PDB file of C-alpha atoms and ligand atoms in Angstrom:
ATOM      1  CA  UNK A   1      36.970 159.259-206.189  1.00 44.00           C
ATOM      2  CA  UNK A   2      40.089 161.423-206.152  1.00 49.00           C
ATOM      3  CA  UNK A   3      41.804 158.769-208.269  1.00 45.00           C
ATOM      4  CA  UNK A   4      39.836 160.237-211.167  1.00 46.00           C
ATOM      5  CA  UNK A   5      42.156 163.202-211.031  1.00 46.00           C
ATOM      6  CA  UNK A   6      45.134 161.059-211.765  1.00 46.00           C
ATOM      7  CA  UNK A   7      44.094 159.948-215.235  1.00 48.00           C
ATOM      8  CA  UNK A   8      47.349 161.110-216.711  1.00 48.00           C
ATOM      9  CA  UNK A   9      48.804 161.691-220.076  1.00 46.00           C
ATOM     10  CA  UNK A  10      51.885 159.620-219.398  1.00 45.00           C
ATOM     11  CA  UNK A  11      54.129 161.707-221.627  1.00 48.00           C
ATOM     12  CA  UNK A  12      53.777 164.985-219.803  1.00 56.00           C
ATOM     13  CA  UNK A  13      51.948 163.850-216.682  1.00 70.00           C
ATOM     14  CA  UNK A  14      49.085 166.104-217.539  1.00 84.00           C
ATOM     15  CA  UNK A  15      45.703 165.164-216.062  1.00 90.00           C
ATOM     16  CA  UNK A  16      43.226 164.547-218.877  1.00 93.00           C
ATOM     17  CA  UNK A  17      40.881 167.327-217.728  1.00 94.00           C
ATOM     18  CA  UNK A  18      43.690 169.894-217.906  1.00 92.00           C
ATOM     19  CA  UNK A  19      44.026 169.279-221.640  1.00 92.00           C
ATOM     20  CA  UNK A  20      40.493 170.537-222.188  1.00 94.00           C
ATOM     21  CA  UNK A  21      40.259 173.441-219.752  1.00 94.00           C
ATOM     22  CA  UNK A  22      38.801 171.479-216.831  1.00 96.00           C
ATOM     23  CA  UNK A  23      41.865 170.934-214.680  1.00 95.00           C
ATOM     24  CA  UNK A  24      41.561 169.077-211.382  1.00 95.00           C
ATOM     25  CA  UNK A  25      42.935 171.785-209.107  1.00 96.00           C
ATOM     26  CA  UNK A  26      44.041 170.235-205.864  1.00 95.00           C
ATOM     27  CA  UNK A  27      42.905 172.962-203.513  1.00 95.00           C
ATOM     28  CA  UNK A  28      43.541 172.746-199.822  1.00 93.00           C
ATOM     29  CA  UNK A  29      41.660 175.413-197.926  1.00 91.00           C
ATOM     30  CA  UNK A  30      42.901 175.546-194.379  1.00 82.00           C
ATOM     31  CA  UNK A  31      40.292 177.307-192.370  1.00 80.00           C
ATOM     32  CA  UNK A  32      40.860 176.857-188.667  1.00 73.00           C
ATOM     33  CA  UNK A  33      37.695 178.464-187.597  1.00 68.00           C
ATOM     34  CA  UNK A  34      34.887 180.358-189.108  1.00 71.00           C
ATOM     35  CA  UNK A  35      32.709 183.125-187.885  1.00 79.00           C
ATOM     36  CA  UNK A  36      29.528 181.415-186.742  1.00 85.00           C
ATOM     37  CA  UNK A  37      27.260 183.542-188.912  1.00 92.00           C
ATOM     38  CA  UNK A  38      29.501 183.911-191.899  1.00 92.00           C
ATOM     39  CA  UNK A  39      26.889 185.563-194.128  1.00 94.00           C
ATOM     40  CA  UNK A  40      26.167 189.138-193.090  1.00 94.00           C
ATOM     41  CA  UNK A  41      26.060 188.160-189.398  1.00 94.00           C
ATOM     42  CA  UNK A  42      22.690 186.659-190.155  1.00 96.00           C
ATOM     43  CA  UNK A  43      21.787 183.191-188.893  1.00 97.00           C
ATOM     44  CA  UNK A  44      19.005 182.468-191.397  1.00 98.00           C
ATOM     45  CA  UNK A  45      21.042 183.244-194.519  1.00 97.00           C
ATOM     46  CA  UNK A  46      24.171 181.624-193.092  1.00 96.00           C
ATOM     47  CA  UNK A  47      22.260 178.427-192.401  1.00 97.00           C
ATOM     48  CA  UNK A  48      21.012 178.352-195.993  1.00 97.00           C
ATOM     49  CA  UNK A  49      24.610 178.319-197.214  1.00 96.00           C
ATOM     50  CA  UNK A  50      25.574 175.787-194.525  1.00 97.00           C
ATOM     51  CA  UNK A  51      22.784 173.560-195.810  1.00 98.00           C
ATOM     52  CA  UNK A  52      24.018 173.941-199.389  1.00 97.00           C
ATOM     53  CA  UNK A  53      27.523 173.044-198.264  1.00 97.00           C
ATOM     54  CA  UNK A  54      26.245 169.907-196.520  1.00 98.00           C
ATOM     55  CA  UNK A  55      24.366 168.912-199.680  1.00 98.00           C
ATOM     56  CA  UNK A  56      27.307 169.216-202.033  1.00 98.00           C
ATOM     57  CA  UNK A  57      29.258 166.030-201.173  1.00 98.00           C
ATOM     58  CA  UNK A  58      26.313 163.611-201.555  1.00 98.00           C
ATOM     59  CA  UNK A  59      24.889 165.646-204.448  1.00 98.00           C
ATOM     60  CA  UNK A  60      28.144 165.655-206.338  1.00 97.00           C
ATOM     61  CA  UNK A  61      28.521 161.913-205.782  1.00 98.00           C
ATOM     62  CA  UNK A  62      25.126 161.471-207.432  1.00 98.00           C
ATOM     63  CA  UNK A  63      26.269 163.636-210.376  1.00 98.00           C
ATOM     64  CA  UNK A  64      29.456 161.623-210.801  1.00 98.00           C
ATOM     65  CA  UNK A  65      27.667 158.265-210.558  1.00 98.00           C
ATOM     66  CA  UNK A  66      25.048 159.270-213.099  1.00 98.00           C
ATOM     67  CA  UNK A  67      27.733 160.319-215.598  1.00 98.00           C
ATOM     68  CA  UNK A  68      29.911 157.290-214.812  1.00 98.00           C
ATOM     69  CA  UNK A  69      26.987 155.038-215.826  1.00 98.00           C
ATOM     70  CA  UNK A  70      27.480 156.234-219.400  1.00 98.00           C
ATOM     71  CA  UNK A  71      31.212 156.736-219.483  1.00 97.00           C
ATOM     72  CA  UNK A  72      31.662 153.745-221.785  1.00 97.00           C
ATOM     73  CA  UNK A  73      29.586 155.198-224.573  1.00 97.00           C
ATOM     74  CA  UNK A  74      31.838 158.260-224.813  1.00 98.00           C
ATOM     75  CA  UNK A  75      34.191 157.632-227.724  1.00 97.00           C
ATOM     76  CA  UNK A  76      35.233 161.189-228.553  1.00 97.00           C
ATOM     77  CA  UNK A  77      38.695 161.860-227.081  1.00 97.00           C
ATOM     78  CA  UNK A  78      37.893 165.449-226.126  1.00 97.00           C
ATOM     79  CA  UNK A  79      34.678 164.544-224.327  1.00 98.00           C
ATOM     80  CA  UNK A  80      36.488 161.695-222.565  1.00 97.00           C
ATOM     81  CA  UNK A  81      38.995 164.208-221.213  1.00 97.00           C
ATOM     82  CA  UNK A  82      36.175 166.557-220.231  1.00 98.00           C
ATOM     83  CA  UNK A  83      34.493 163.738-218.310  1.00 98.00           C
ATOM     84  CA  UNK A  84      37.756 163.093-216.466  1.00 97.00           C
ATOM     85  CA  UNK A  85      38.013 166.779-215.648  1.00 97.00           C
ATOM     86  CA  UNK A  86      34.414 166.849-214.438  1.00 98.00           C
ATOM     87  CA  UNK A  87      34.947 163.803-212.211  1.00 98.00           C
ATOM     88  CA  UNK A  88      38.151 165.222-210.793  1.00 97.00           C
ATOM     89  CA  UNK A  89      36.704 168.648-210.053  1.00 98.00           C
ATOM     90  CA  UNK A  90      33.523 167.298-208.447  1.00 98.00           C
ATOM     91  CA  UNK A  91      35.513 164.868-206.280  1.00 97.00           C
ATOM     92  CA  UNK A  92      37.700 167.694-204.997  1.00 97.00           C
ATOM     93  CA  UNK A  93      34.670 169.916-204.386  1.00 98.00           C
ATOM     94  CA  UNK A  94      33.158 167.177-202.244  1.00 97.00           C
ATOM     95  CA  UNK A  95      36.370 166.785-200.283  1.00 96.00           C
ATOM     96  CA  UNK A  96      36.767 170.497-199.542  1.00 96.00           C
ATOM     97  CA  UNK A  97      33.094 170.877-198.583  1.00 97.00           C
ATOM     98  CA  UNK A  98      33.459 167.873-196.280  1.00 96.00           C
ATOM     99  CA  UNK A  99      36.231 169.786-194.512  1.00 94.00           C
ATOM    100  CA  UNK A 100      34.099 172.915-194.303  1.00 94.00           C
ATOM    101  CA  UNK A 101      31.146 170.902-193.035  1.00 96.00           C
ATOM    102  CA  UNK A 102      33.296 169.453-190.286  1.00 94.00           C
ATOM    103  CA  UNK A 103      34.264 172.976-189.294  1.00 92.00           C
ATOM    104  CA  UNK A 104      30.636 174.071-189.271  1.00 93.00           C
ATOM    105  CA  UNK A 105      29.770 171.086-187.089  1.00 93.00           C
ATOM    106  CA  UNK A 106      32.579 172.012-184.724  1.00 90.00           C
ATOM    107  CA  UNK A 107      31.175 175.506-184.456  1.00 90.00           C
ATOM    108  CA  UNK A 108      27.887 173.938-183.329  1.00 91.00           C
ATOM    109  CA  UNK A 109      25.862 173.833-186.544  1.00 94.00           C
ATOM    110  CA  UNK A 110      24.310 170.375-186.634  1.00 96.00           C
ATOM    111  CA  UNK A 111      24.104 169.238-190.251  1.00 98.00           C
ATOM    112  CA  UNK A 112      22.690 165.777-189.594  1.00 97.00           C
ATOM    113  CA  UNK A 113      19.136 166.557-190.670  1.00 98.00           C
ATOM    114  CA  UNK A 114      19.972 168.286-193.980  1.00 98.00           C
ATOM    115  CA  UNK A 115      22.373 165.479-194.866  1.00 98.00           C
ATOM    116  CA  UNK A 116      19.720 162.852-194.105  1.00 98.00           C
ATOM    117  CA  UNK A 117      17.132 164.840-196.091  1.00 98.00           C
ATOM    118  CA  UNK A 118      19.270 165.169-199.204  1.00 98.00           C
ATOM    119  CA  UNK A 119      20.240 161.503-199.042  1.00 97.00           C
ATOM    120  CA  UNK A 120      16.575 160.570-198.861  1.00 97.00           C
ATOM    121  CA  UNK A 121      15.774 162.754-201.894  1.00 97.00           C
ATOM    122  CA  UNK A 122      18.717 161.431-203.901  1.00 98.00           C
ATOM    123  CA  UNK A 123      17.745 157.900-202.858  1.00 97.00           C
ATOM    124  CA  UNK A 124      14.403 158.440-204.592  1.00 97.00           C
ATOM    125  CA  UNK A 125      16.156 159.732-207.731  1.00 98.00           C
ATOM    126  CA  UNK A 126      18.372 156.635-207.617  1.00 97.00           C
ATOM    127  CA  UNK A 127      15.309 154.547-208.490  1.00 98.00           C
ATOM    128  CA  UNK A 128      14.774 156.355-211.778  1.00 98.00           C
ATOM    129  CA  UNK A 129      16.083 154.839-215.015  1.00 98.00           C
ATOM    130  CA  UNK A 130      19.755 155.625-215.526  1.00 98.00           C
ATOM    131  CA  UNK A 131      19.052 157.927-218.461  1.00 98.00           C
ATOM    132  CA  UNK A 132      16.615 159.925-216.288  1.00 98.00           C
ATOM    133  CA  UNK A 133      19.235 160.105-213.544  1.00 98.00           C
ATOM    134  CA  UNK A 134      21.741 161.768-215.860  1.00 98.00           C
ATOM    135  CA  UNK A 135      18.953 164.020-217.158  1.00 98.00           C
ATOM    136  CA  UNK A 136      18.341 165.014-213.514  1.00 98.00           C
ATOM    137  CA  UNK A 137      22.044 165.697-213.153  1.00 98.00           C
ATOM    138  CA  UNK A 138      22.009 168.005-216.162  1.00 98.00           C
ATOM    139  CA  UNK A 139      19.165 169.968-214.562  1.00 98.00           C
ATOM    140  CA  UNK A 140      20.983 170.240-211.240  1.00 98.00           C
ATOM    141  CA  UNK A 141      24.198 171.221-213.018  1.00 98.00           C
ATOM    142  CA  UNK A 142      22.221 173.922-214.817  1.00 98.00           C
ATOM    143  CA  UNK A 143      20.964 175.219-211.478  1.00 97.00           C
ATOM    144  CA  UNK A 144      24.432 174.990-209.955  1.00 97.00           C
ATOM    145  CA  UNK A 145      25.944 176.900-212.880  1.00 97.00           C
ATOM    146  CA  UNK A 146      23.340 179.649-212.502  1.00 97.00           C
ATOM    147  CA  UNK A 147      24.018 179.896-208.771  1.00 95.00           C
ATOM    148  CA  UNK A 148      27.728 179.955-209.531  1.00 97.00           C
ATOM    149  CA  UNK A 149      27.338 182.786-212.010  1.00 96.00           C
ATOM    150  CA  UNK A 150      25.295 184.752-209.505  1.00 94.00           C
ATOM    151  CA  UNK A 151      27.869 184.162-206.802  1.00 95.00           C
ATOM    152  CA  UNK A 152      30.686 185.463-209.007  1.00 96.00           C
ATOM    153  CA  UNK A 153      28.759 188.310-210.556  1.00 93.00           C
ATOM    154  CA  UNK A 154      26.488 189.657-207.851  1.00 88.00           C
ATOM    155  CA  UNK A 155      28.521 192.010-205.612  1.00 86.00           C
ATOM    156  CA  UNK A 156      26.233 191.124-202.700  1.00 85.00           C
ATOM    157  CA  UNK A 157      28.031 187.852-202.065  1.00 87.00           C
ATOM    158  CA  UNK A 158      31.492 189.405-201.854  1.00 88.00           C
ATOM    159  CA  UNK A 159      30.213 192.203-199.645  1.00 91.00           C
ATOM    160  CA  UNK A 160      28.304 190.058-197.204  1.00 93.00           C
ATOM    161  CA  UNK A 161      30.216 186.796-196.863  1.00 93.00           C
ATOM    162  CA  UNK A 162      33.138 186.270-194.543  1.00 92.00           C
ATOM    163  CA  UNK A 163      36.305 187.045-196.577  1.00 90.00           C
ATOM    164  CA  UNK A 164      38.013 183.742-195.692  1.00 88.00           C
ATOM    165  CA  UNK A 165      34.952 181.609-196.243  1.00 89.00           C
ATOM    166  CA  UNK A 166      34.191 183.189-199.583  1.00 92.00           C
ATOM    167  CA  UNK A 167      37.331 181.847-201.258  1.00 94.00           C
ATOM    168  CA  UNK A 168      36.179 178.232-201.233  1.00 96.00           C
ATOM    169  CA  UNK A 169      32.784 179.227-202.625  1.00 96.00           C
ATOM    170  CA  UNK A 170      34.301 181.352-205.379  1.00 96.00           C
ATOM    171  CA  UNK A 171      36.648 178.557-206.462  1.00 97.00           C
ATOM    172  CA  UNK A 172      33.794 176.051-206.481  1.00 98.00           C
ATOM    173  CA  UNK A 173      31.543 178.431-208.414  1.00 98.00           C
ATOM    174  CA  UNK A 174      34.251 179.098-210.990  1.00 98.00           C
ATOM    175  CA  UNK A 175      34.848 175.394-211.650  1.00 98.00           C
ATOM    176  CA  UNK A 176      31.116 174.779-211.939  1.00 98.00           C
ATOM    177  CA  UNK A 177      31.173 177.178-214.888  1.00 98.00           C
ATOM    178  CA  UNK A 178      34.226 175.477-216.376  1.00 98.00           C
ATOM    179  CA  UNK A 179      32.530 172.068-216.493  1.00 98.00           C
ATOM    180  CA  UNK A 180      28.891 173.118-216.814  1.00 98.00           C
ATOM    181  CA  UNK A 181      28.314 171.424-220.193  1.00 98.00           C
ATOM    182  CA  UNK A 182      30.015 168.070-219.559  1.00 98.00           C
ATOM    183  CA  UNK A 183      27.125 166.061-218.085  1.00 98.00           C
ATOM    184  CA  UNK A 184      24.855 167.539-220.750  1.00 98.00           C
ATOM    185  CA  UNK A 185      27.168 166.541-223.577  1.00 98.00           C
ATOM    186  CA  UNK A 186      27.211 162.980-222.250  1.00 98.00           C
ATOM    187  CA  UNK A 187      23.411 163.080-222.005  1.00 98.00           C
ATOM    188  CA  UNK A 188      23.280 164.116-225.673  1.00 98.00           C
ATOM    189  CA  UNK A 189      24.892 160.751-226.458  1.00 98.00           C
ATOM    190  CA  UNK A 190      22.299 159.004-224.302  1.00 98.00           C
ATOM    191  CA  UNK A 191      19.592 160.486-226.519  1.00 96.00           C
ATOM    192  CA  UNK A 192      18.583 163.802-224.974  1.00 96.00           C
ATOM    193  CA  UNK A 193      14.832 163.610-224.855  1.00 96.00           C
ATOM    194  CA  UNK A 194      13.101 166.856-223.980  1.00 97.00           C
ATOM    195  CA  UNK A 195      10.253 164.922-222.376  1.00 97.00           C
ATOM    196  CA  UNK A 196      12.680 163.010-220.183  1.00 98.00           C
ATOM    197  CA  UNK A 197      14.524 166.210-219.285  1.00 98.00           C
ATOM    198  CA  UNK A 198      11.262 167.824-218.230  1.00 98.00           C
ATOM    199  CA  UNK A 199      10.259 164.773-216.181  1.00 98.00           C
ATOM    200  CA  UNK A 200      13.693 164.656-214.566  1.00 98.00           C
ATOM    201  CA  UNK A 201      13.516 168.354-213.651  1.00 98.00           C
ATOM    202  CA  UNK A 202      10.069 167.785-212.149  1.00 98.00           C
ATOM    203  CA  UNK A 203      11.383 164.811-210.151  1.00 98.00           C
ATOM    204  CA  UNK A 204      14.224 166.951-208.798  1.00 98.00           C
ATOM    205  CA  UNK A 205      11.847 169.743-207.824  1.00 97.00           C
ATOM    206  CA  UNK A 206       9.377 167.376-206.149  1.00 97.00           C
ATOM    207  CA  UNK A 207      12.014 165.476-204.171  1.00 97.00           C
ATOM    208  CA  UNK A 208      14.527 168.172-203.319  1.00 97.00           C
ATOM    209  CA  UNK A 209      12.656 171.458-202.956  1.00 96.00           C
ATOM    210  CA  UNK A 210      10.662 170.256-199.908  1.00 96.00           C
ATOM    211  CA  UNK A 211      13.913 168.884-198.521  1.00 97.00           C
ATOM    212  CA  UNK A 212      15.504 172.340-198.918  1.00 96.00           C
ATOM    213  CA  UNK A 213      12.817 174.083-196.924  1.00 96.00           C
ATOM    214  CA  UNK A 214      12.530 171.385-194.273  1.00 97.00           C
ATOM    215  CA  UNK A 215      16.289 171.278-193.792  1.00 98.00           C
ATOM    216  CA  UNK A 216      16.578 175.025-193.653  1.00 97.00           C
ATOM    217  CA  UNK A 217      13.690 175.401-191.193  1.00 98.00           C
ATOM    218  CA  UNK A 218      15.161 172.632-189.058  1.00 98.00           C
ATOM    219  CA  UNK A 219      18.550 174.368-188.947  1.00 98.00           C
ATOM    220  CA  UNK A 220      16.969 177.701-188.024  1.00 98.00           C
ATOM    221  CA  UNK A 221      14.890 176.079-185.262  1.00 97.00           C
ATOM    222  CA  UNK A 222      17.886 174.141-183.972  1.00 97.00           C
ATOM    223  CA  UNK A 223      19.796 177.411-183.799  1.00 95.00           C
ATOM    224  CA  UNK A 224      17.069 178.782-181.546  1.00 96.00           C
ATOM    225  CA  UNK A 225      16.034 181.338-184.158  1.00 97.00           C
ATOM    226  CA  UNK A 226      12.586 180.013-185.036  1.00 96.00           C
ATOM    227  CA  UNK A 227      10.922 182.997-183.391  1.00 97.00           C
ATOM    228  CA  UNK A 228      13.552 185.578-184.294  1.00 97.00           C
ATOM    229  CA  UNK A 229      11.431 187.370-186.863  1.00 97.00           C
ATOM    230  CA  UNK A 230      14.066 190.027-187.447  1.00 97.00           C
ATOM    231  CA  UNK A 231      16.777 187.536-188.326  1.00 97.00           C
ATOM    232  CA  UNK A 232      14.459 185.419-190.480  1.00 98.00           C
ATOM    233  CA  UNK A 233      13.074 188.468-192.287  1.00 98.00           C
ATOM    234  CA  UNK A 234      16.531 189.758-193.071  1.00 97.00           C
ATOM    235  CA  UNK A 235      17.744 186.317-194.177  1.00 97.00           C
ATOM    236  CA  UNK A 236      14.764 185.768-196.467  1.00 97.00           C
ATOM    237  CA  UNK A 237      15.290 189.181-197.969  1.00 96.00           C
ATOM    238  CA  UNK A 238      18.990 188.525-198.560  1.00 94.00           C
ATOM    239  CA  UNK A 239      18.167 185.353-200.476  1.00 94.00           C
ATOM    240  CA  UNK A 240      14.698 185.804-201.914  1.00 94.00           C
ATOM    241  CA  UNK A 241      14.133 189.577-201.796  1.00 93.00           C
ATOM    242  CA  UNK A 242      14.158 191.847-204.840  1.00 89.00           C
ATOM    243  CA  UNK A 243      17.953 191.902-204.988  1.00 85.00           C
ATOM    244  CA  UNK A 244      18.194 188.486-203.348  1.00 88.00           C
ATOM    245  CA  UNK A 245      20.876 185.975-204.115  1.00 87.00           C
ATOM    246  CA  UNK A 246      18.494 183.206-205.239  1.00 92.00           C
ATOM    247  CA  UNK A 247      15.984 185.585-206.823  1.00 91.00           C
ATOM    248  CA  UNK A 248      18.375 186.409-209.641  1.00 88.00           C
ATOM    249  CA  UNK A 249      18.713 182.750-210.530  1.00 93.00           C
ATOM    250  CA  UNK A 250      15.093 181.593-210.654  1.00 92.00           C
ATOM    251  CA  UNK A 251      13.960 183.328-213.886  1.00 92.00           C
ATOM    252  CA  UNK A 252      16.776 181.566-215.790  1.00 93.00           C
ATOM    253  CA  UNK A 253      15.885 178.071-214.550  1.00 94.00           C
ATOM    254  CA  UNK A 254      13.236 177.371-217.247  1.00 94.00           C
ATOM    255  CA  UNK A 255      15.854 177.865-219.991  1.00 95.00           C
ATOM    256  CA  UNK A 256      16.550 174.199-219.322  1.00 97.00           C
ATOM    257  CA  UNK A 257      13.167 173.196-220.727  1.00 96.00           C
ATOM    258  CA  UNK A 258      13.774 174.712-224.163  1.00 95.00           C
ATOM    259  CA  UNK A 259      13.812 172.233-227.005  1.00 93.00           C
ATOM    260  CA  UNK A 260      17.309 173.152-228.112  1.00 94.00           C
ATOM    261  CA  UNK A 261      18.795 173.961-224.736  1.00 97.00           C
ATOM    262  CA  UNK A 262      22.534 173.660-224.289  1.00 97.00           C
ATOM    263  CA  UNK A 263      24.462 174.988-221.260  1.00 97.00           C
ATOM    264  CA  UNK A 264      26.962 176.798-223.499  1.00 96.00           C
ATOM    265  CA  UNK A 265      24.192 178.990-224.961  1.00 94.00           C
ATOM    266  CA  UNK A 266      24.394 181.033-221.806  1.00 93.00           C
ATOM    267  CA  UNK A 267      27.886 182.381-222.369  1.00 95.00           C
ATOM    268  CA  UNK A 268      30.015 182.821-219.261  1.00 96.00           C
ATOM    269  CA  UNK A 269      33.463 182.701-220.870  1.00 96.00           C
ATOM    270  CA  UNK A 270      34.300 186.357-220.155  1.00 97.00           C
ATOM    271  CA  UNK A 271      33.329 185.939-216.510  1.00 97.00           C
ATOM    272  CA  UNK A 272      35.424 182.774-216.278  1.00 97.00           C
ATOM    273  CA  UNK A 273      38.452 184.489-217.841  1.00 96.00           C
ATOM    274  CA  UNK A 274      38.190 187.371-215.382  1.00 97.00           C
ATOM    275  CA  UNK A 275      38.055 185.042-212.385  1.00 97.00           C
ATOM    276  CA  UNK A 276      40.738 182.681-213.693  1.00 95.00           C
ATOM    277  CA  UNK A 277      43.138 185.624-213.702  1.00 96.00           C
ATOM    278  CA  UNK A 278      42.030 186.940-210.315  1.00 96.00           C
ATOM    279  CA  UNK A 279      42.197 183.563-208.575  1.00 96.00           C
ATOM    280  CA  UNK A 280      44.963 181.666-210.351  1.00 95.00           C
ATOM    281  CA  UNK A 281      46.933 184.240-212.368  1.00 93.00           C
ATOM    282  CA  UNK A 282      50.471 185.320-211.452  1.00 92.00           C
ATOM    283  CA  UNK A 283      49.355 187.004-208.248  1.00 93.00           C
ATOM    284  CA  UNK A 284      46.214 184.949-207.943  1.00 94.00           C
ATOM    285  CA  UNK A 285      44.315 185.266-204.684  1.00 93.00           C
ATOM    286  CA  UNK A 286      43.980 181.517-204.310  1.00 94.00           C
ATOM    287  CA  UNK A 287      47.405 180.346-205.405  1.00 95.00           C
ATOM    288  CA  UNK A 288      48.494 179.637-201.845  1.00 93.00           C
ATOM    289  CA  UNK A 289      45.808 176.961-201.539  1.00 93.00           C
ATOM    290  CA  UNK A 290      46.434 175.546-205.025  1.00 93.00           C
ATOM    291  CA  UNK A 291      48.699 172.571-204.384  1.00 92.00           C
ATOM    292  CA  UNK A 292      49.255 171.321-207.917  1.00 91.00           C
ATOM    293  CA  UNK A 293      49.422 174.714-209.615  1.00 91.00           C
ATOM    294  CA  UNK A 294      53.032 174.381-210.731  1.00 87.00           C
ATOM    295  CA  UNK A 295      52.634 170.832-212.004  1.00 86.00           C
ATOM    296  CA  UNK A 296      49.501 171.745-213.959  1.00 88.00           C
ATOM    297  CA  UNK A 297      51.256 174.820-215.392  1.00 80.00           C
ATOM    298  CA  UNK A 298      54.380 172.834-216.231  1.00 73.00           C
ATOM    299  CA  UNK A 299      52.386 170.136-217.984  1.00 66.00           C
ATOM    300  CA  UNK A 300      50.484 172.816-219.884  1.00 64.00           C
ATOM    301  CA  UNK A 301      53.597 174.343-221.462  1.00 55.00           C
ATOM    302  CA  UNK A 302      54.930 170.994-222.755  1.00 52.00           C
TER     303      UNK A 302
HETATM  304 FE1  FE2 B 401      30.858 170.965-207.701  1.00 97.44          FE
HETATM  305 FE1  FE2 B 402      29.228 170.500-211.164  1.00 97.44          FE
END
């Protein structure tokens, strides 16, 4: 999948996605070890994020496949480049989360059940018509973009997450905002039926929401915390309480069902600009992990 990132403009060796603001940043996070409970020293909340991390590689493969099914109908040069950028970014996200997941496994967090559960859910979605699969992807990308915005905007995440661990999540969140409209713009070419979008969202909810709670409960039980009411109460509050991380996202989910929904309606450009500078500017916090920064910058000035 990483070969997607090498769709080059032969003249200046610029990856296609970089021409349209969706550059495939080759990040290489080198975390040797991670604090076992990397979110506020709380097992329940940490295991929720561990589950999310284990879901990203198979989930993002589903997203890429569903867009790839319609790549041939994209004739517009700009959208073609955006699709390349989307493919490149998602492939690299999967790779870096695979590395993190390995680390989590090494620290004793067994991710086998959540991975099996998400694969089962995605396997069901795989049986839907291809147009419904990409509609499902647009819904999941909408959810991912909302989570990403929350992660970058809500100070809770920066305060509570392990400072090393947080970098990978912030980079991923930022790029989710950069490419949030790509799958949707391809789906517009497929026909964009509101009825199909609604059905696809329902299919995602029915297949994946139970898998979320089963996976999460399994992880908590496996960690020996099933009867640790204090830890579970705190974790639930961190995520689903009044100021909770997920709570902020849920009211915005139904925006997707609006007749004239488009991901760009929810403007995040100022937030993206702020984080682009903080992470990848001259003294960017993440530049040391950003392996192709100079080549992307060089290509950009030509
Ligand atoms: Fe991603
Ligand atoms: Fe994405």
